[in-house]
Amino acid sequence: MNANADNSSSTGDVGRRNIVTLQSHILEEQLRQPHATGMFSWILSALSISAKMIAASVRRARLEDVLGSVGGHNVQGEQQQKLDVIANDILLRNLGNRQGVAIVASEENEEPVILRAQNDGETRYCVMFDPLDGSSNLDVCGAVGTIFSILRKDRRSARVEDSLLQPGSQQVAAGYVLYGPSTVLVLTIGSGVHMFVLDPSIGAFVRVAENLRIPQRSKSYSLNEGNRLSFPQGYQDYLHWAQQNGYSSRYAGAMVADVHRILLKGGVFMYPPTAKAPKGKLRLMYEANPMGFIIEQAGGKALTGPGARILDVQPIDIHQRTTVILGSSDEVDHVVARL
Ligand code: AHM
Ligand code: MG
């Protein structure tokens, strides 16, 4: 039966949709997979709980600063921690007891955490995340986010790197959470991109959009233009062309916020190589791959350069950095045509 089949005019609710929470969305997806064990859904539920907990911490960010005493102690006398560390801890603790998780890797930790090393025939997963992307925005009450990527553990190998160092095209799922005026979770499990908003009054993420499609074109670019003089010439040529053609510039300085705007409104997001970061600043595994997967699933493009998909990069290090050019298909083309 069509999930929306009972939204008929007989109820007088013409145009209103069924209410679908993230939990029921995940269950619906699970029911479509005949051999699903529920392990994967259980991991997504840990990510959803983490998002709610991080959202609650982010909301109190400045209050904790004020209520905590000088010297970095909070009202309970505990050492105050940076929110990046708190967010990282929340994710590790929620994922830690999920049987389906074999390995966790975080932008915040030098080494991956191996939770279950055994190859016992069960399908297990690796979860990689950037716990609090754009955290310098917190000081000015700007948007921050969490980004995550899920890979299947390589059952043939006990070596951690074989499971983690897979190209982005092998991701089973990816998503991000934007902690802005509302808390928004965007998710792909490889069959479209869906958006959920946290309703704080009931503590649940509610689906607000299914199968998002990124606009094919939009005269908007998003990058740190302060680095312009150290960009390779092609990016400078692009900026010159875009400014002659009436483009707008929008940059929040938090990838989650910038990519979210582009997903909904179109445009191109870039982090080119700079003198300070010759390979680009953004991390392949925690930022570029999950965002690239989402953008491609929404019908856009995600490249590291002309003809080079982010998702095809064979990683050699879990913390490696990459150039990122992603967004509306036509707008990405305008950039790479000049590189
Ligand atoms: P972070 O994960 O340490 O917060 O750094 C990544 C952030 C991205 O969110 C954002 O796109 C970029 O760094 C901004 O960098 P810059 O300040 O150089 O423009
Ligand atoms: Mg980041």
Coordinates of C-alpha atoms and ligand atoms in Angstrom, one line a residue, residues 107 130 132-134 147 255 282-283 286-287, ligand 2:
E107 CA 37.7 13.6 13.3
D130 CA 32.8 14.9 12.5
L132 CA 30.8 19.2 15.7
D133 CA 31.6 20.7 12.4
G134 CA 32.2 24.5 12.3
I147 CA 28.3 14.8 9.8
M255 CA 30.2 23.2 6.0
L282 CA 38.2 19.5 4.5
R283 CA 38.5 15.8 5.5
Y286 CA 34.3 12.8 7.7
E287 CA 33.2 15.7 5.5
Ligands
MG2 MG 34.4 19.7 10.2

